[in-house]
Coordinates of N, CA and C in Angstrom, one line a residue:
M8 N 7.2 40.1 22.9 CA 6.2 40.1 21.9 C 5.1 39.1 22.2
C9 N 5.5 37.9 22.6 CA 4.5 36.9 22.9 C 4.6 36.6 24.4
N10 N 3.5 36.6 25.1 CA 3.4 36.4 26.5 C 3.7 34.9 26.8
Q11 N 4.8 34.6 27.5 CA 5.1 33.2 27.8 C 4.1 32.5 28.6
Q12 N 3.4 33.2 29.6 CA 2.4 32.5 30.4 C 1.2 32.1 29.5
R13 N 0.9 32.9 28.6 CA -0.3 32.6 27.8 C 0.1 31.4 26.9
R14 N 1.3 31.4 26.3 CA 1.7 30.3 25.5 C 1.7 29.0 26.3
H15 N 2.2 29.0 27.5 CA 2.2 27.8 28.4 C 0.8 27.3 28.7
F16 N -0.1 28.2 28.9 CA -1.5 27.9 29.2 C -2.2 27.2 28.0
I17 N -1.9 27.7 26.8 CA -2.5 27.2 25.6 C -1.9 25.8 25.3
S18 N -0.6 25.6 25.6 CA -0.1 24.2 25.4 C -0.6 23.2 26.4
R19 N -0.9 23.6 27.6 CA -1.5 22.8 28.6 C -3.0 22.4 28.2
L20 N -3.7 23.4 27.7 CA -5.1 23.2 27.3 C -5.1 22.2 26.1
G21 N -4.2 22.3 25.2 CA -4.1 21.3 24.1 C -3.9 19.9 24.6
L22 N -2.9 19.7 25.5 CA -2.7 18.4 26.1 C -3.8 17.9 26.9
G23 N -4.5 18.8 27.7 CA -5.6 18.4 28.4 C -6.8 18.0 27.5
G24 N -7.0 18.7 26.5 CA -8.1 18.4 25.5 C -7.8 17.0 24.9
F25 N -6.6 16.8 24.6 CA -6.2 15.5 24.0 C -6.5 14.3 24.9
M26 N -6.2 14.5 26.2 CA -6.4 13.5 27.2 C -7.9 13.3 27.5
L27 N -8.7 14.3 27.3 CA -10.1 14.2 27.6 C -10.9 13.5 26.4
T28 N -10.3 13.4 25.3 CA -11.0 12.9 24.1 C -11.4 11.4 24.3
P29 N -10.6 10.5 24.9 CA -11.1 9.2 25.1 C -12.3 9.1 26.1
L30 N -12.2 10.0 27.1 CA -13.3 10.0 28.1 C -14.6 10.5 27.4
A31 N -14.5 11.5 26.6 CA -15.7 12.0 25.9 C -16.3 11.0 25.0
T32 N -15.4 10.3 24.3 CA -15.8 9.2 23.4 C -16.5 8.1 24.1
A33 N -16.0 7.7 25.2 CA -16.6 6.6 26.0 C -17.9 7.0 26.5
L34 N -18.0 8.2 27.0 CA -19.3 8.7 27.6 C -20.4 8.9 26.5
S35 N -20.0 9.2 25.3 CA -21.0 9.4 24.2 C -21.6 8.1 23.9
G36 N -20.9 7.0 24.1 CA -21.5 5.7 23.8 C -22.6 5.3 24.8
C37 N -22.7 6.0 25.9 CA -23.7 5.7 26.9 C -25.1 6.3 26.6
S38 N -25.1 7.2 25.7 CA -26.4 7.9 25.4 C -27.3 7.0 24.5
N39 N -28.6 7.3 24.5 CA -29.5 6.6 23.7 C -29.7 7.3 22.4
K40 N -28.7 7.4 21.6 CA -28.7 8.2 20.4 C -29.8 7.7 19.4
G41 N -30.5 8.7 18.9 CA -31.6 8.4 18.0 C -32.9 7.9 18.5
G42 N -33.0 7.8 19.8 CA -34.2 7.4 20.5 C -34.5 6.0 20.3
W43 N -33.5 5.1 20.2 CA -33.8 3.7 20.1 C -34.1 3.1 21.4
P44 N -35.1 2.3 21.5 CA -35.5 1.7 22.8 C -34.3 0.8 23.3
D45 N -34.3 0.6 24.6 CA -33.3 -0.3 25.2 C -33.3 -1.7 24.6
G46 N -32.2 -2.2 24.2 CA -32.1 -3.5 23.6 C -32.3 -3.5 22.1
M47 N -32.8 -2.5 21.5 CA -33.0 -2.4 20.1 C -31.7 -2.0 19.3
A48 N -31.4 -2.7 18.3 CA -30.2 -2.3 17.5 C -30.7 -1.2 16.5
E49 N -29.8 -0.3 16.3 CA -30.1 0.8 15.4 C -30.3 0.3 14.0
I50 N -31.3 0.9 13.4 CA -31.6 0.6 12.0 C -30.9 1.7 11.2
K51 N -30.0 1.3 10.3 CA -29.3 2.2 9.5 C -30.1 2.4 8.2
W52 N -30.9 3.5 8.2 CA -31.8 3.8 7.1 C -31.1 3.9 5.8
D53 N -31.7 3.3 4.8 CA -31.2 3.3 3.4 C -29.9 2.5 3.3
R54 N -29.5 1.7 4.3 CA -28.4 0.8 4.2 C -28.7 -0.6 4.7
D55 N -29.4 -0.7 5.8 CA -29.8 -2.1 6.3 C -30.9 -2.6 5.4
T56 N -30.9 -3.9 5.3 CA -31.9 -4.6 4.4 C -32.8 -5.5 5.2
C57 N -34.0 -5.7 4.6 CA -35.0 -6.6 5.3 C -34.5 -8.0 5.3
T58 N -34.6 -8.6 6.4 CA -34.2 -10.0 6.6 C -35.0 -11.0 5.6
R59 N -36.2 -10.7 5.3 CA -37.0 -11.6 4.5 C -36.9 -11.3 3.0
C60 N -37.0 -10.1 2.6 CA -37.1 -9.8 1.2 C -35.8 -9.1 0.6
S61 N -34.9 -8.7 1.5 CA -33.6 -8.1 1.1 C -33.7 -6.7 0.6
M62 N -34.9 -6.1 0.7 CA -35.1 -4.7 0.2 C -34.5 -3.8 1.3
V63 N -33.9 -2.7 0.8 CA -33.3 -1.7 1.7 C -34.4 -1.1 2.6
I64 N -34.1 -0.9 3.8 CA -35.1 -0.3 4.8 C -35.0 1.2 4.7
S65 N -36.0 1.8 4.0 CA -35.9 3.2 3.8 C -37.1 3.9 4.5
D66 N -38.3 3.4 4.3 CA -39.5 4.0 4.9 C -39.7 3.7 6.3
R67 N -39.3 4.6 7.2 CA -39.3 4.4 8.6 C -40.6 4.1 9.2
R68 N -41.7 4.5 8.5 CA -43.1 4.3 9.1 C -43.5 2.8 9.1
F69 N -42.7 1.9 8.5 CA -43.1 0.5 8.4 C -42.0 -0.4 8.9
A70 N -41.0 0.1 9.5 CA -39.8 -0.8 9.9 C -40.2 -1.6 11.2
A71 N -39.5 -2.7 11.3 CA -39.7 -3.6 12.5 C -38.4 -4.3 12.8
E72 N -38.3 -4.8 14.0 CA -37.1 -5.5 14.4 C -37.4 -6.6 15.4
I73 N -36.7 -7.7 15.4 CA -36.8 -8.7 16.4 C -35.4 -8.9 16.9
R74 N -35.3 -9.1 18.3 CA -34.0 -9.5 18.9 C -34.3 -10.5 19.9
G75 N -33.5 -11.6 19.8 CA -33.7 -12.7 20.8 C -32.8 -13.9 20.5
G76 N -33.1 -15.0 21.3 CA -32.4 -16.2 21.1 C -31.2 -16.3 21.9
P77 N -30.5 -17.4 21.9 CA -29.3 -17.6 22.7 C -28.2 -16.7 22.3
D78 N -28.1 -16.3 21.1 CA -27.1 -15.4 20.6 C -27.5 -13.9 20.5
N79 N -28.8 -13.6 21.0 CA -29.3 -12.3 21.0 C -29.3 -11.7 19.6
A80 N -29.7 -12.6 18.6 CA -29.7 -12.2 17.2 C -30.7 -11.1 16.9
V81 N -30.3 -10.3 15.9 CA -31.2 -9.2 15.4 C -31.6 -9.5 14.0
F82 N -32.9 -9.2 13.8 CA -33.5 -9.4 12.4 C -34.3 -8.1 12.2
K83 N -34.1 -7.5 11.0 CA -34.8 -6.2 10.7 C -35.7 -6.4 9.5
F84 N -36.8 -5.6 9.4 CA -37.8 -5.8 8.4 C -38.2 -4.4 7.9
D85 N -38.6 -4.4 6.6 CA -39.0 -3.1 6.0 C -40.5 -3.0 5.9
D86 N -41.3 -4.0 6.3 CA -42.7 -4.0 6.2 C -43.3 -5.0 7.2
P87 N -44.4 -4.6 7.8 CA -45.1 -5.5 8.8 C -45.4 -6.8 8.2
G88 N -45.7 -6.9 6.9 CA -46.0 -8.1 6.2 C -44.8 -9.1 6.2
C89 N -43.6 -8.5 5.9 CA -42.4 -9.3 5.9 C -42.2 -9.9 7.3
L90 N -42.5 -9.1 8.4 CA -42.4 -9.6 9.7 C -43.3 -10.7 10.0
A91 N -44.6 -10.6 9.5 CA -45.6 -11.6 9.7 C -45.2 -12.9 9.0
F92 N -44.8 -12.9 7.8 CA -44.4 -14.1 7.1 C -43.1 -14.7 7.7
W93 N -42.1 -13.9 8.0 CA -40.9 -14.4 8.6 C -41.2 -15.1 9.9
L94 N -42.0 -14.6 10.7 CA -42.4 -15.3 12.0 C -43.0 -16.6 11.7
K95 N -43.8 -16.7 10.7 CA -44.4 -18.0 10.4 C -43.4 -19.0 9.8
E96 N -42.6 -18.5 8.8 CA -41.6 -19.3 8.1 C -40.5 -19.8 9.1
K97 N -40.1 -19.1 10.1 CA -38.9 -19.4 10.9 C -39.3 -19.9 12.3
S98 N -40.6 -20.2 12.6 CA -41.0 -20.6 13.9 C -40.3 -21.9 14.3
E99 N -40.1 -22.8 13.4 CA -39.5 -24.1 13.7 C -38.0 -24.0 13.8
K100 N -37.4 -23.2 13.0 CA -35.9 -23.0 13.0 C -35.5 -22.2 14.3
F101 N -36.3 -21.3 14.7 CA -36.0 -20.4 15.9 C -37.1 -20.6 16.9
P102 N -37.1 -21.7 17.7 CA -38.2 -21.8 18.7 C -38.2 -20.7 19.8
W103 N -37.1 -20.0 19.9 CA -37.1 -18.9 20.9 C -38.0 -17.7 20.5
L104 N -38.5 -17.7 19.3 CA -39.4 -16.7 18.8 C -40.6 -16.5 19.8
T105 N -41.1 -17.6 20.4 CA -42.2 -17.6 21.3 C -41.8 -17.3 22.7
D106 N -40.5 -17.2 23.0 CA -40.1 -17.0 24.3 C -40.4 -15.5 24.7
P107 N -41.0 -15.3 25.9 CA -41.3 -14.0 26.4 C -40.1 -13.0 26.4
A108 N -38.9 -13.5 26.5 CA -37.7 -12.7 26.5 C -37.4 -12.1 25.1
T109 N -38.0 -12.7 24.1 CA -37.7 -12.2 22.7 C -38.4 -10.9 22.5
R110 N -37.7 -9.9 22.0 CA -38.2 -8.5 21.9 C -38.6 -8.3 20.4
I111 N -39.7 -7.6 20.2 CA -40.1 -7.2 18.9 C -40.6 -5.8 18.9
W112 N -40.1 -5.0 18.0 CA -40.5 -3.6 17.9 C -41.0 -3.3 16.5
I113 N -42.0 -2.4 16.4 CA -42.5 -2.0 15.1 C -42.7 -0.5 15.2
A114 N -42.3 0.2 14.1 CA -42.4 1.6 14.1 C -43.9 2.1 14.2
D115 N -44.1 3.2 14.9 CA -45.4 3.8 15.0 C -45.5 4.7 13.7
Y116 N -46.5 4.4 12.9 CA -46.7 5.1 11.6 C -46.7 6.6 11.8
N117 N -47.2 7.0 13.0 CA -47.4 8.4 13.3 C -46.1 9.1 13.8
S118 N -45.0 8.4 13.8 CA -43.7 9.0 14.3 C -43.4 10.3 13.5
K119 N -42.9 11.3 14.1 CA -42.7 12.6 13.5 C -41.6 12.5 12.4
S120 N -40.5 11.8 12.7 CA -39.3 11.8 11.8 C -38.4 10.6 12.2
R121 N -37.4 10.4 11.4 CA -36.4 9.4 11.7 C -35.7 9.7 13.0
E122 N -35.6 10.9 13.3 CA -34.9 11.3 14.6 C -35.8 11.2 15.8
E123 N -37.1 11.2 15.6 CA -38.1 11.2 16.7 C -39.0 10.0 16.5
M124 N -38.4 8.8 16.4 CA -39.2 7.6 16.2 C -39.9 7.1 17.5
S125 N -41.1 6.6 17.3 CA -41.8 5.9 18.4 C -41.8 4.5 18.0
W126 N -41.5 3.6 18.9 CA -41.5 2.1 18.7 C -42.5 1.5 19.5
L127 N -43.3 0.5 19.0 CA -44.4 -0.1 19.6 C -44.1 -1.6 19.7
D128 N -44.7 -2.2 20.8 CA -44.8 -3.7 20.8 C -45.9 -4.1 19.9
P129 N -45.6 -4.9 18.9 CA -46.7 -5.2 17.9 C -47.9 -5.9 18.5
K130 N -47.6 -6.6 19.6 CA -48.7 -7.4 20.3 C -49.7 -6.4 21.0
R131 N -49.3 -5.2 21.2 CA -50.1 -4.2 21.8 C -50.6 -3.1 20.8
A132 N -50.0 -3.1 19.6 CA -50.3 -2.1 18.6 C -51.6 -2.5 17.9
Q133 N -52.1 -1.5 17.2 CA -53.2 -1.7 16.2 C -52.6 -1.4 14.8
F134 N -53.2 -2.1 13.9 CA -52.7 -2.0 12.5 C -53.8 -1.4 11.6
I135 N -53.4 -0.3 10.9 CA -54.4 0.3 9.9 C -53.9 0.1 8.5
T136 N -54.8 0.3 7.6 CA -54.5 0.1 6.2 C -53.7 1.3 5.6
K137 N -52.5 1.1 5.2 CA -51.7 2.1 4.6 C -50.8 1.4 3.5
Q138 N -50.5 2.1 2.4 CA -49.7 1.5 1.4 C -48.3 1.3 2.0
S139 N -47.8 0.1 2.0 CA -46.5 -0.2 2.6 C -45.5 -0.6 1.5
P140 N -44.2 -0.6 1.9 CA -43.1 -0.9 0.9 C -43.3 -2.2 0.1
M141 N -43.8 -3.3 0.7 CA -43.9 -4.5 0.0 C -45.3 -4.9 -0.4
G142 N -46.2 -3.9 -0.2 CA -47.6 -4.1 -0.6 C -48.5 -4.9 0.3
Y143 N -48.0 -5.2 1.5 CA -48.9 -5.9 2.5 C -49.9 -4.9 3.0
N144 N -49.6 -3.6 3.0 CA -50.5 -2.5 3.3 C -51.1 -2.5 4.7
F145 N -50.2 -2.6 5.7 CA -50.5 -2.4 7.1 C -49.5 -1.5 7.7
A146 N -49.9 -0.7 8.6 CA -49.0 0.1 9.4 C -49.4 0.1 10.9
A147 N -48.5 0.2 11.8 CA -48.8 0.1 13.2 C -49.1 1.5 13.8
V148 N -50.0 1.6 14.7 CA -50.3 2.8 15.4 C -50.6 2.4 16.9
A149 N -50.5 3.3 17.8 CA -50.6 3.1 19.2 C -52.0 2.9 19.7
M150 N -52.9 3.6 19.1 CA -54.3 3.6 19.6 C -55.3 3.0 18.6
P151 N -56.3 2.3 19.1 CA -57.3 1.7 18.1 C -57.9 2.9 17.3
M152 N -58.2 2.5 16.0 CA -58.9 3.5 15.1 C -60.0 2.7 14.4
P153 N -61.0 3.4 13.8 CA -62.0 2.6 13.1 C -61.4 1.7 12.0
G154 N -61.7 0.5 12.1 CA -61.2 -0.5 11.1 C -59.8 -1.1 11.4
S155 N -59.2 -0.7 12.5 CA -57.9 -1.2 12.8 C -58.0 -2.6 13.3
L156 N -56.9 -3.3 13.2 CA -56.8 -4.7 13.5 C -55.7 -4.9 14.6
D157 N -55.8 -5.9 15.4 CA -54.7 -6.2 16.3 C -53.7 -7.1 15.6
F158 N -52.6 -7.4 16.2 CA -51.4 -8.1 15.6 C -51.9 -9.4 15.0
T159 N -52.6 -10.2 15.8 CA -53.1 -11.5 15.4 C -53.9 -11.4 14.1
D160 N -54.9 -10.5 14.1 CA -55.7 -10.4 12.9 C -54.9 -9.8 11.7
M161 N -54.0 -8.9 11.9 CA -53.2 -8.4 10.8 C -52.3 -9.5 10.2
R162 N -51.8 -10.4 11.1 CA -51.0 -11.5 10.6 C -51.9 -12.5 9.8
Q163 N -53.1 -12.8 10.3 CA -53.9 -13.7 9.5 C -54.3 -13.1 8.2
H164 N -54.6 -11.8 8.1 CA -54.9 -11.2 6.8 C -53.7 -11.2 5.9
T165 N -52.6 -10.9 6.4 CA -51.4 -10.9 5.6 C -51.0 -12.3 5.1
L166 N -51.1 -13.3 5.9 CA -50.8 -14.7 5.5 C -51.8 -15.2 4.5
A167 N -53.1 -14.8 4.7 CA -54.1 -15.3 3.7 C -53.9 -14.6 2.4
K168 N -53.4 -13.4 2.4 CA -53.1 -12.7 1.1 C -52.0 -13.4 0.3
G169 N -51.0 -13.9 1.0 CA -49.9 -14.6 0.4 C -48.8 -13.7 -0.1
K170 N -47.7 -14.2 -0.6 CA -46.6 -13.6 -1.2 C -45.3 -14.1 -0.5

C-alpha cells in the first residue's frame, strides 16, 4: 500500500530540514533587513519613542538616530527639531557627540516607504519646511532646493524658535 522507500525519503527530508533550520536562522541575521545603513539600529515604527520628547516614532519622514560613544549608545528621534535640541542639551554630558566616529542619520523626506527608506548624513543634507511631528517643521532632503537650509542653519532656526 505505502511505498517504503518513499516513506524513508520523507523521514530523512524532515530530519534534514530540522537540522538546516539553525543554519538558515543564522544566515538570515546577516542580511541588511529593511534597508538600514551599516551601524544603524532598526527603528521599530509605532513602538520606539523619541529620546527627547518620548513621543512614539511613527512618521518615518522625520526620524533620526545617533549612535556613538564608548558604549556605542543609540538615541532615536521623531523630529529633526528634537535632534537639534538634544544635541545642544547633551553636549556636555556626552562629549563624544563631536567625535567624528559618532554616527548620525536622518530620514530622507522623499523616501518611498518604510520598507524603502533612504538615510542621510544631516551634515550633508538640506532641510526644507514641512509640517513635522513636534512642530519644528523641518525635513531632510538630499539635494538643495529653493529656500532649503543646511544642518547648521536649521539647528540655529530651531533653537531660536525654542521649545
